[in-house]
PDB file of C-alpha atoms in Angstrom:
ATOM      1  CA  ASP A1239       5.162   3.446  10.104  1.00 65.00           C
ATOM      2  CA  VAL A1240       2.722   0.868   8.834  1.00 62.00           C
ATOM      3  CA  LYS A1241       3.486  -0.172   5.327  1.00 89.00           C
ATOM      4  CA  VAL A1242       0.984  -1.903   3.097  1.00 93.00           C
ATOM      5  CA  THR A1243       2.200  -2.786  -0.356  1.00 94.00           C
ATOM      6  CA  GLN A1244       0.396  -4.151  -3.369  1.00 94.00           C
ATOM      7  CA  SER A1245       2.063  -6.145  -6.103  1.00 90.00           C
ATOM      8  CA  SER A1246       1.059  -3.989  -9.060  1.00 90.00           C
ATOM      9  CA  ARG A1247      -0.061  -0.389  -9.528  1.00 90.00           C
ATOM     10  CA  TYR A1248      -1.574  -1.013 -12.962  1.00 93.00           C
ATOM     11  CA  LEU A1249      -2.721  -4.242 -14.528  1.00 95.00           C
ATOM     12  CA  VAL A1250      -4.413  -5.014 -17.842  1.00 96.00           C
ATOM     13  CA  LYS A1251      -5.968  -8.448 -18.313  1.00 97.00           C
ATOM     14  CA  ARG A1252      -8.221 -10.112 -20.809  1.00 97.00           C
ATOM     15  CA  THR A1253     -11.716 -11.418 -20.137  1.00 97.00           C
ATOM     16  CA  GLY A1254     -11.575 -14.946 -18.766  1.00 97.00           C
ATOM     17  CA  GLU A1255      -8.020 -14.717 -17.412  1.00 97.00           C
ATOM     18  CA  LYS A1256      -7.234 -15.675 -13.830  1.00 97.00           C
ATOM     19  CA  VAL A1257      -5.905 -12.654 -11.952  1.00 97.00           C
ATOM     20  CA  PHE A1258      -3.945 -12.540  -8.698  1.00 97.00           C
ATOM     21  CA  LEU A1259      -3.633  -9.355  -6.666  1.00 97.00           C
ATOM     22  CA  GLU A1260      -1.160  -9.550  -3.810  1.00 97.00           C
ATOM     23  CA  CYS A1261      -1.040  -7.469  -0.653  1.00 97.00           C
ATOM     24  CA  VAL A1262       1.639  -7.493   2.029  1.00 97.00           C
ATOM     25  CA  GLN A1263       1.727  -5.623   5.332  1.00 95.00           C
ATOM     26  CA  ASP A1264       4.675  -5.352   7.691  1.00 93.00           C
ATOM     27  CA  MET A1265       3.004  -4.428  10.975  1.00 87.00           C
ATOM     28  CA  ASP A1266       1.897  -7.879  12.123  1.00 89.00           C
ATOM     29  CA  HIS A1267      -1.754  -6.848  11.795  1.00 89.00           C
ATOM     30  CA  GLU A1268      -4.303  -9.594  12.265  1.00 88.00           C
ATOM     31  CA  ASN A1269      -6.939  -8.066  10.006  1.00 90.00           C
ATOM     32  CA  MET A1270      -6.620  -7.593   6.276  1.00 92.00           C
ATOM     33  CA  PHE A1271      -9.198  -6.356   3.769  1.00 93.00           C
ATOM     34  CA  TRP A1272      -9.796  -6.134   0.054  1.00 96.00           C
ATOM     35  CA  TYR A1273     -11.966  -3.312  -1.345  1.00 95.00           C
ATOM     36  CA  ARG A1274     -12.839  -2.109  -4.758  1.00 95.00           C
ATOM     37  CA  GLN A1275     -13.422   1.547  -5.428  1.00 91.00           C
ATOM     38  CA  ASP A1276     -15.640   2.812  -8.212  1.00 89.00           C
ATOM     39  CA  PRO A1277     -16.725   6.403  -8.928  1.00 81.00           C
ATOM     40  CA  GLY A1278     -19.733   7.401  -6.856  1.00 74.00           C
ATOM     41  CA  LEU A1279     -19.797   4.094  -4.989  1.00 80.00           C
ATOM     42  CA  GLY A1280     -17.005   4.674  -2.501  1.00 81.00           C
ATOM     43  CA  LEU A1281     -15.125   1.722  -1.106  1.00 88.00           C
ATOM     44  CA  ARG A1282     -16.960  -1.590  -1.122  1.00 91.00           C
ATOM     45  CA  LEU A1283     -15.646  -4.520   0.866  1.00 90.00           C
ATOM     46  CA  ILE A1284     -14.995  -7.698  -1.109  1.00 94.00           C
ATOM     47  CA  TYR A1285     -13.438  -9.972   1.509  1.00 94.00           C
ATOM     48  CA  PHE A1286     -11.947  -9.676   4.941  1.00 90.00           C
ATOM     49  CA  SER A1287      -9.548 -11.920   6.881  1.00 92.00           C
ATOM     50  CA  TYR A1288      -9.044 -11.825  10.635  1.00 88.00           C
ATOM     51  CA  ASP A1289      -6.373 -14.498  10.869  1.00 89.00           C
ATOM     52  CA  VAL A1290      -4.320 -16.878   8.780  1.00 93.00           C
ATOM     53  CA  LYS A1291      -6.587 -19.145   6.703  1.00 92.00           C
ATOM     54  CA  MET A1292      -9.677 -17.299   8.012  1.00 91.00           C
ATOM     55  CA  LYS A1293     -11.880 -15.247   5.724  1.00 91.00           C
ATOM     56  CA  GLU A1294     -15.266 -13.620   5.652  1.00 89.00           C
ATOM     57  CA  LYS A1295     -17.313 -12.359   2.740  1.00 91.00           C
ATOM     58  CA  GLY A1296     -17.846  -8.659   2.470  1.00 88.00           C
ATOM     59  CA  ASP A1297     -20.545  -6.857   0.541  1.00 86.00           C
ATOM     60  CA  ILE A1298     -19.586  -7.937  -2.977  1.00 93.00           C
ATOM     61  CA  PRO A1299     -17.717 -11.274  -2.899  1.00 95.00           C
ATOM     62  CA  GLU A1300     -19.203 -12.690  -6.118  1.00 96.00           C
ATOM     63  CA  GLY A1301     -16.564 -13.399  -8.730  1.00 96.00           C
ATOM     64  CA  TYR A1302     -13.711 -13.190  -6.226  1.00 97.00           C
ATOM     65  CA  SER A1303     -11.886 -15.471  -3.841  1.00 97.00           C
ATOM     66  CA  VAL A1304      -9.084 -14.840  -1.350  1.00 97.00           C
ATOM     67  CA  SER A1305      -6.166 -16.624   0.219  1.00 97.00           C
ATOM     68  CA  ARG A1306      -4.352 -15.929   3.500  1.00 97.00           C
ATOM     69  CA  GLU A1307      -1.633 -18.515   4.017  1.00 96.00           C
ATOM     70  CA  LYS A1308       0.682 -16.193   5.959  1.00 96.00           C
ATOM     71  CA  LYS A1309      -0.220 -13.429   8.356  1.00 95.00           C
ATOM     72  CA  GLU A1310       1.452 -10.694   6.348  1.00 96.00           C
ATOM     73  CA  ARG A1311       0.024 -11.627   2.952  1.00 97.00           C
ATOM     74  CA  PHE A1312      -3.544 -11.487   1.636  1.00 97.00           C
ATOM     75  CA  SER A1313      -4.282 -12.354  -1.967  1.00 97.00           C
ATOM     76  CA  LEU A1314      -7.339 -11.502  -4.030  1.00 98.00           C
ATOM     77  CA  ILE A1315      -8.127 -13.869  -6.900  1.00 98.00           C
ATOM     78  CA  LEU A1316     -10.377 -13.236  -9.854  1.00 97.00           C
ATOM     79  CA  GLU A1317     -11.042 -16.749 -11.131  1.00 94.00           C
ATOM     80  CA  SER A1318     -12.241 -15.586 -14.538  1.00 97.00           C
ATOM     81  CA  ALA A1319     -11.920 -11.847 -15.018  1.00 97.00           C
ATOM     82  CA  SER A1320     -14.830  -9.961 -16.519  1.00 97.00           C
ATOM     83  CA  THR A1321     -15.089  -6.402 -17.796  1.00 97.00           C
ATOM     84  CA  ASN A1322     -17.291  -5.379 -14.847  1.00 96.00           C
ATOM     85  CA  GLN A1323     -14.341  -6.122 -12.573  1.00 97.00           C
ATOM     86  CA  THR A1324     -12.428  -3.217 -14.071  1.00 97.00           C
ATOM     87  CA  SER A1325     -11.820  -1.088 -11.000  1.00 96.00           C
ATOM     88  CA  MET A1326      -9.360   0.232  -8.450  1.00 94.00           C
ATOM     89  CA  TYR A1327      -8.559  -2.423  -5.851  1.00 96.00           C
ATOM     90  CA  LEU A1328      -7.384  -1.356  -2.422  1.00 95.00           C
ATOM     91  CA  CYS A1329      -5.934  -3.557   0.283  1.00 95.00           C
ATOM     92  CA  ALA A1330      -5.938  -2.524   3.945  1.00 93.00           C
ATOM     93  CA  SER A1331      -4.840  -3.902   7.290  1.00 92.00           C
ATOM     94  CA  SER A1332      -5.703  -3.129  10.900  1.00 87.00           C
ATOM     95  CA  LEU A1333      -5.252  -4.241  14.460  1.00 80.00           C
ATOM     96  CA  PRO A1334      -7.793  -6.734  15.788  1.00 72.00           C
ATOM     97  CA  GLY A1335     -11.227  -5.744  17.041  1.00 61.00           C
ATOM     98  CA  GLY A1336     -11.348  -4.262  20.499  1.00 54.00           C
ATOM     99  CA  SER A1337      -8.322  -2.099  19.917  1.00 53.00           C
ATOM    100  CA  HIS A1338      -8.934   1.534  20.806  1.00 52.00           C
ATOM    101  CA  ARG A1339      -7.463   2.549  17.466  1.00 58.00           C
ATOM    102  CA  ASN A1340      -9.223   0.643  14.749  1.00 67.00           C
ATOM    103  CA  GLU A1341      -8.289   2.639  11.708  1.00 81.00           C
ATOM    104  CA  GLN A1342      -7.297   0.761   8.612  1.00 87.00           C
ATOM    105  CA  TYR A1343      -4.051   1.370   6.791  1.00 89.00           C
ATOM    106  CA  PHE A1344      -4.304   1.241   3.038  1.00 92.00           C
ATOM    107  CA  GLY A1345      -2.007   0.146   0.255  1.00 93.00           C
ATOM    108  CA  PRO A1346      -1.490   2.315  -2.841  1.00 91.00           C
ATOM    109  CA  GLY A1347      -4.096   0.477  -4.889  1.00 93.00           C
ATOM    110  CA  THR A1348      -4.053  -1.571  -8.083  1.00 95.00           C
ATOM    111  CA  ARG A1349      -5.904  -0.192 -11.067  1.00 94.00           C
ATOM    112  CA  LEU A1350      -7.130  -3.240 -12.967  1.00 97.00           C
ATOM    113  CA  THR A1351      -8.499  -2.996 -16.484  1.00 97.00           C
ATOM    114  CA  VAL A1352     -10.188  -6.047 -17.991  1.00 97.00           C
ATOM    115  CA  THR A1353     -10.574  -5.881 -21.759  1.00 96.00           C
TER     116      THR A1353
ATOM    117  CA  GLU B1455     -28.021  -3.186   6.512  1.00 78.00           C
ATOM    118  CA  ASP B1456     -25.509  -0.567   7.615  1.00 82.00           C
ATOM    119  CA  LYS B1457     -25.514   2.579   5.513  1.00 89.00           C
ATOM    120  CA  VAL B1458     -23.223   5.610   5.292  1.00 92.00           C
ATOM    121  CA  VAL B1459     -24.135   8.571   3.085  1.00 94.00           C
ATOM    122  CA  GLN B1460     -21.868  11.505   2.331  1.00 95.00           C
ATOM    123  CA  SER B1461     -22.783  14.844   0.875  1.00 94.00           C
ATOM    124  CA  PRO B1462     -22.155  16.685  -1.266  1.00 93.00           C
ATOM    125  CA  LEU B1463     -20.810  14.280  -3.878  1.00 90.00           C
ATOM    126  CA  SER B1464     -18.434  16.950  -5.106  1.00 90.00           C
ATOM    127  CA  LEU B1465     -17.501  20.486  -4.291  1.00 92.00           C
ATOM    128  CA  VAL B1466     -15.448  23.166  -6.026  1.00 94.00           C
ATOM    129  CA  VAL B1467     -14.210  26.110  -3.958  1.00 95.00           C
ATOM    130  CA  HIS B1468     -11.534  28.791  -4.117  1.00 95.00           C
ATOM    131  CA  GLU B1469      -8.478  28.916  -1.930  1.00 96.00           C
ATOM    132  CA  GLY B1470      -9.272  30.498   1.394  1.00 96.00           C
ATOM    133  CA  ASP B1471     -12.874  29.290   1.502  1.00 96.00           C
ATOM    134  CA  THR B1472     -14.225  27.213   4.365  1.00 96.00           C
ATOM    135  CA  VAL B1473     -15.962  23.946   3.537  1.00 97.00           C
ATOM    136  CA  THR B1474     -18.166  21.563   5.488  1.00 97.00           C
ATOM    137  CA  LEU B1475     -18.471  17.940   4.444  1.00 97.00           C
ATOM    138  CA  ASN B1476     -21.313  15.831   5.761  1.00 97.00           C
ATOM    139  CA  CYS B1477     -21.604  12.193   6.711  1.00 97.00           C
ATOM    140  CA  SER B1478     -24.789  10.554   7.956  1.00 97.00           C
ATOM    141  CA  TYR B1479     -25.123   6.952   8.979  1.00 96.00           C
ATOM    142  CA  GLU B1480     -27.571   4.248   9.903  1.00 93.00           C
ATOM    143  CA  VAL B1481     -25.922   1.364  11.702  1.00 87.00           C
ATOM    144  CA  THR B1482     -26.707  -0.880  14.598  1.00 83.00           C
ATOM    145  CA  ASN B1483     -24.234  -0.989  17.474  1.00 83.00           C
ATOM    146  CA  PHE B1484     -22.205   2.027  16.441  1.00 88.00           C
ATOM    147  CA  ARG B1485     -18.631   2.007  17.737  1.00 87.00           C
ATOM    148  CA  SER B1486     -16.802   4.791  15.934  1.00 89.00           C
ATOM    149  CA  LEU B1487     -16.741   6.993  12.845  1.00 93.00           C
ATOM    150  CA  LEU B1488     -13.579   7.589  10.855  1.00 93.00           C
ATOM    151  CA  TRP B1489     -12.581  10.188   8.279  1.00 95.00           C
ATOM    152  CA  TYR B1490      -9.999   9.538   5.575  1.00 94.00           C
ATOM    153  CA  LYS B1491      -8.412  11.731   2.908  1.00 95.00           C
ATOM    154  CA  GLN B1492      -7.624  10.142  -0.427  1.00 91.00           C
ATOM    155  CA  GLU B1493      -5.442  11.973  -2.897  1.00 88.00           C
ATOM    156  CA  LYS B1494      -3.946  10.039  -5.766  1.00 76.00           C
ATOM    157  CA  LYS B1495      -3.302   6.817  -3.951  1.00 75.00           C
ATOM    158  CA  ALA B1496      -4.225   5.232  -0.651  1.00 83.00           C
ATOM    159  CA  PRO B1497      -6.691   6.803   1.764  1.00 90.00           C
ATOM    160  CA  THR B1498      -4.904   8.237   4.772  1.00 90.00           C
ATOM    161  CA  PHE B1499      -6.449   8.413   8.194  1.00 90.00           C
ATOM    162  CA  LEU B1500      -7.592  11.796   9.534  1.00 94.00           C
ATOM    163  CA  PHE B1501      -9.807  11.348  12.582  1.00 90.00           C
ATOM    164  CA  MET B1502     -11.636   8.784  14.637  1.00 91.00           C
ATOM    165  CA  LEU B1503     -14.694   9.932  16.583  1.00 93.00           C
ATOM    166  CA  THR B1504     -16.434   7.925  19.239  1.00 89.00           C
ATOM    167  CA  SER B1505     -18.212  10.468  21.439  1.00 88.00           C
ATOM    168  CA  SER B1506     -20.773  13.130  20.618  1.00 90.00           C
ATOM    169  CA  GLY B1507     -19.907  16.790  20.875  1.00 88.00           C
ATOM    170  CA  ILE B1508     -16.150  16.444  21.244  1.00 87.00           C
ATOM    171  CA  GLU B1509     -14.382  18.234  18.422  1.00 90.00           C
ATOM    172  CA  LYS B1510     -11.242  16.706  17.005  1.00 91.00           C
ATOM    173  CA  LYS B1511      -8.813  19.162  15.417  1.00 91.00           C
ATOM    174  CA  SER B1512      -5.736  18.872  13.297  1.00 92.00           C
ATOM    175  CA  GLY B1513      -4.514  22.161  11.901  1.00 95.00           C
ATOM    176  CA  ARG B1514      -7.198  23.583   9.629  1.00 97.00           C
ATOM    177  CA  LEU B1515      -9.277  20.411   9.786  1.00 97.00           C
ATOM    178  CA  SER B1516     -11.798  19.654  12.475  1.00 97.00           C
ATOM    179  CA  SER B1517     -14.563  17.139  12.924  1.00 97.00           C
ATOM    180  CA  ILE B1518     -17.429  16.513  15.263  1.00 96.00           C
ATOM    181  CA  LEU B1519     -19.898  13.710  15.797  1.00 95.00           C
ATOM    182  CA  ASP B1520     -23.580  13.815  16.748  1.00 95.00           C
ATOM    183  CA  LYS B1521     -24.669  10.363  17.862  1.00 91.00           C
ATOM    184  CA  LYS B1522     -28.227  11.464  18.496  1.00 92.00           C
ATOM    185  CA  GLU B1523     -28.794  12.779  14.964  1.00 93.00           C
ATOM    186  CA  LEU B1524     -26.410  10.169  13.484  1.00 95.00           C
ATOM    187  CA  PHE B1525     -24.068  12.389  11.544  1.00 95.00           C
ATOM    188  CA  SER B1526     -20.620  13.866  11.487  1.00 97.00           C
ATOM    189  CA  ILE B1527     -19.145  16.892   9.778  1.00 97.00           C
ATOM    190  CA  LEU B1528     -15.634  17.572   8.605  1.00 98.00           C
ATOM    191  CA  ASN B1529     -14.691  21.248   8.417  1.00 97.00           C
ATOM    192  CA  ILE B1530     -11.750  22.632   6.515  1.00 97.00           C
ATOM    193  CA  THR B1531     -10.961  26.305   7.029  1.00 97.00           C
ATOM    194  CA  ALA B1532      -8.788  28.508   4.797  1.00 97.00           C
ATOM    195  CA  THR B1533      -8.676  25.804   2.136  1.00 97.00           C
ATOM    196  CA  GLN B1534      -5.539  25.300   0.053  1.00 97.00           C
ATOM    197  CA  THR B1535      -5.040  23.561  -3.282  1.00 95.00           C
ATOM    198  CA  GLY B1536      -3.389  20.712  -1.374  1.00 95.00           C
ATOM    199  CA  ASP B1537      -6.727  19.984   0.275  1.00 96.00           C
ATOM    200  CA  SER B1538      -8.081  18.789  -3.080  1.00 95.00           C
ATOM    201  CA  ALA B1539      -8.916  15.132  -2.561  1.00 95.00           C
ATOM    202  CA  ILE B1540     -11.708  12.667  -1.988  1.00 93.00           C
ATOM    203  CA  TYR B1541     -12.809  12.657   1.641  1.00 96.00           C
ATOM    204  CA  LEU B1542     -14.164   9.349   2.871  1.00 94.00           C
ATOM    205  CA  CYS B1543     -16.277   8.711   5.924  1.00 95.00           C
ATOM    206  CA  ALA B1544     -16.501   5.213   7.418  1.00 93.00           C
ATOM    207  CA  VAL B1545     -18.361   3.707  10.334  1.00 91.00           C
ATOM    208  CA  ASP B1546     -17.256   0.876  12.561  1.00 86.00           C
ATOM    209  CA  ALA B1547     -20.210  -1.037  13.991  1.00 80.00           C
ATOM    210  CA  THR B1548     -19.581  -3.761  16.532  1.00 68.00           C
ATOM    211  CA  ASN B1549     -22.003  -6.125  14.830  1.00 64.00           C
ATOM    212  CA  ALA B1550     -19.850  -5.927  11.693  1.00 59.00           C
ATOM    213  CA  GLY B1551     -16.834  -7.371  13.428  1.00 62.00           C
ATOM    214  CA  ASN B1552     -13.766  -5.494  12.289  1.00 68.00           C
ATOM    215  CA  MET B1553     -15.266  -4.239   9.058  1.00 78.00           C
ATOM    216  CA  LEU B1554     -15.792  -0.600   8.161  1.00 86.00           C
ATOM    217  CA  THR B1555     -18.728   0.595   6.090  1.00 87.00           C
ATOM    218  CA  PHE B1556     -17.652   3.442   3.813  1.00 90.00           C
ATOM    219  CA  GLY B1557     -19.662   6.269   2.352  1.00 91.00           C
ATOM    220  CA  GLY B1558     -19.366   7.202  -1.309  1.00 90.00           C
ATOM    221  CA  GLY B1559     -16.950  10.027  -0.620  1.00 92.00           C
ATOM    222  CA  THR B1560     -16.961  13.750  -1.309  1.00 94.00           C
ATOM    223  CA  ARG B1561     -14.650  14.984  -4.043  1.00 92.00           C
ATOM    224  CA  LEU B1562     -13.262  18.392  -3.085  1.00 95.00           C
ATOM    225  CA  MET B1563     -11.486  20.567  -5.599  1.00 94.00           C
ATOM    226  CA  VAL B1564      -9.812  23.743  -4.375  1.00 95.00           C
ATOM    227  CA  LYS B1565      -9.012  26.231  -7.136  1.00 93.00           C
ATOM    228  CA  PRO B1566      -6.178  28.746  -6.779  1.00 92.00           C
TER     229      PRO B1566
END
């Protein structure tokens, strides 16, 4: 079974703090993703990585950065947290493009509150 | 820009009812459409559809894709309270690399 884990289930931070969200997957997947989920807006892609040290911006990258130093680990960084970044953050991983099964496997999510 | 729209936004039914959830999309270079169920935590994969007219079934859930009209439906028959969840539709378009574009989800509540 694919396992995707995230470092925290709940996190409360203050405005202006630097925040690290960690994601680890154990299936040797090349692709990893960070989404945020807000009511009525579904899942919106923040960043995507298709290999170590490789990243691509998603739909809403502003205010975020990412790091992928090892294949199994993908970190999301909020350089200076703001209240509009209060959200549920979901990490996912998948096999590389071209696979006949391209579904993404999700972690349990981190609910971040910025006060 | 790729777009995926789900309807209705939310739905409340009684146990035993049948529900149909809708997903329409506008993407270039469509590759596949995926359905996920999200309860309290992570979305879990339900179906992947790549061809029109071929129904995928898993127990009381079934789904079909219409690539001409650009939509998919997810049917749940004889609903149970355990079906209460957010149902997410996502589209994989080859021009988007490995990224999925998600719809806003349909929140289904099944009352006893």
